[in-house]
């Protein structure tokens, strides 16, 4: 893991294998498998869909300017990922 290029390649291979196994097991048990793009999951309000312009990694909680909902960054992201996984509807970067 001292070699950064080799470490990244090894980590990528592990993630690929985890994804492959999850997809395989999901198919075996008749479950739905979906990949979710993590972009904007933290900065999009899980209540109304309003998207913050930018949110720093140090911001752990925030309040939606549109609906006033208070969000924990990680829980909000998890709720958005669940919504995308369950409905296939993703939040994306909105045009200004
Ligand atoms: Zn909101």
XYZ file of C-alpha atoms and ligand atoms in Angstrom:
97
model
C 0.000 0.000 0.000
C 3.046 2.320 -0.006
C 2.870 2.464 -3.799
C -0.063 4.864 -4.317
C -0.825 3.743 -7.881
C -0.788 0.092 -6.900
C -2.861 0.812 -3.783
C -5.516 2.605 -5.855
C -5.639 -0.238 -8.361
C -5.971 -2.776 -5.554
C -8.704 -0.746 -3.857
C -10.556 -0.363 -7.172
C -10.419 -4.119 -7.696
C -11.858 -4.705 -4.227
C -14.739 -2.298 -4.872
C -15.379 -3.951 -8.227
C -15.550 -7.356 -6.517
C -17.870 -6.072 -3.775
C -20.178 -4.594 -6.445
C -20.068 -7.817 -8.451
C -20.900 -9.938 -5.402
C -23.759 -7.649 -4.327
C -25.221 -7.726 -7.830
C -24.877 -11.508 -8.002
C -26.448 -12.096 -4.581
C -29.244 -9.632 -5.339
C -30.093 -11.580 -8.468
C -29.996 -14.891 -6.551
C -32.480 -13.661 -3.969
C -34.672 -11.667 -6.344
C -33.682 -8.335 -4.863
C -33.160 -5.128 -6.752
C -29.579 -3.922 -7.211
C -28.945 -0.300 -8.112
C -25.855 1.852 -8.302
C -26.353 5.392 -7.089
C -24.188 8.324 -8.092
C -23.150 9.934 -4.829
C -22.948 13.421 -6.316
C -25.225 15.898 -4.588
C -26.593 13.353 -2.095
C -25.256 15.385 0.843
C -26.179 18.800 -0.521
C -29.704 18.028 -1.685
C -32.587 18.361 0.767
C -34.182 14.924 1.209
C -37.469 16.611 2.093
C -38.048 18.996 -0.823
C -35.197 18.381 -3.299
C -33.672 21.852 -2.925
C -29.959 21.754 -3.689
C -27.353 23.834 -1.926
C -24.836 25.519 -4.198
C -21.870 23.993 -2.407
C -21.323 22.233 0.897
C -17.894 21.750 2.450
C -16.775 18.462 3.972
C -16.549 20.138 7.370
C -20.272 20.993 7.326
C -21.905 18.141 9.242
C -25.412 19.582 9.462
C -27.383 22.219 7.607
C -30.849 23.706 7.306
C -32.667 23.855 3.996
C -33.156 27.412 2.731
C -36.319 26.375 0.905
C -38.344 24.285 3.397
C -36.491 24.848 6.683
C -35.771 21.149 7.331
C -32.733 20.493 9.514
C -30.414 17.804 8.162
C -27.545 15.743 9.426
C -25.245 15.473 6.417
C -24.848 11.672 6.480
C -28.460 10.860 7.300
C -29.648 13.241 4.575
C -27.329 11.541 2.063
C -28.580 8.113 3.136
C -32.197 9.211 2.669
C -31.398 10.553 -0.810
C -29.606 7.325 -1.749
C -32.571 5.289 -0.500
C -34.924 7.425 -2.581
C -32.844 6.954 -5.702
C -32.524 3.212 -5.072
C -36.240 2.773 -4.435
C -37.606 5.013 -7.171
C -34.798 5.396 -9.701
C -35.342 9.130 -9.493
C -32.096 10.972 -8.917
C -31.446 14.520 -7.931
C -29.048 16.203 -10.269
C -27.322 19.523 -10.558
C -29.938 22.004 -11.548
C -29.405 24.567 -14.266
C -29.352 28.127 -13.074
Zn -35.888 21.424 1.763
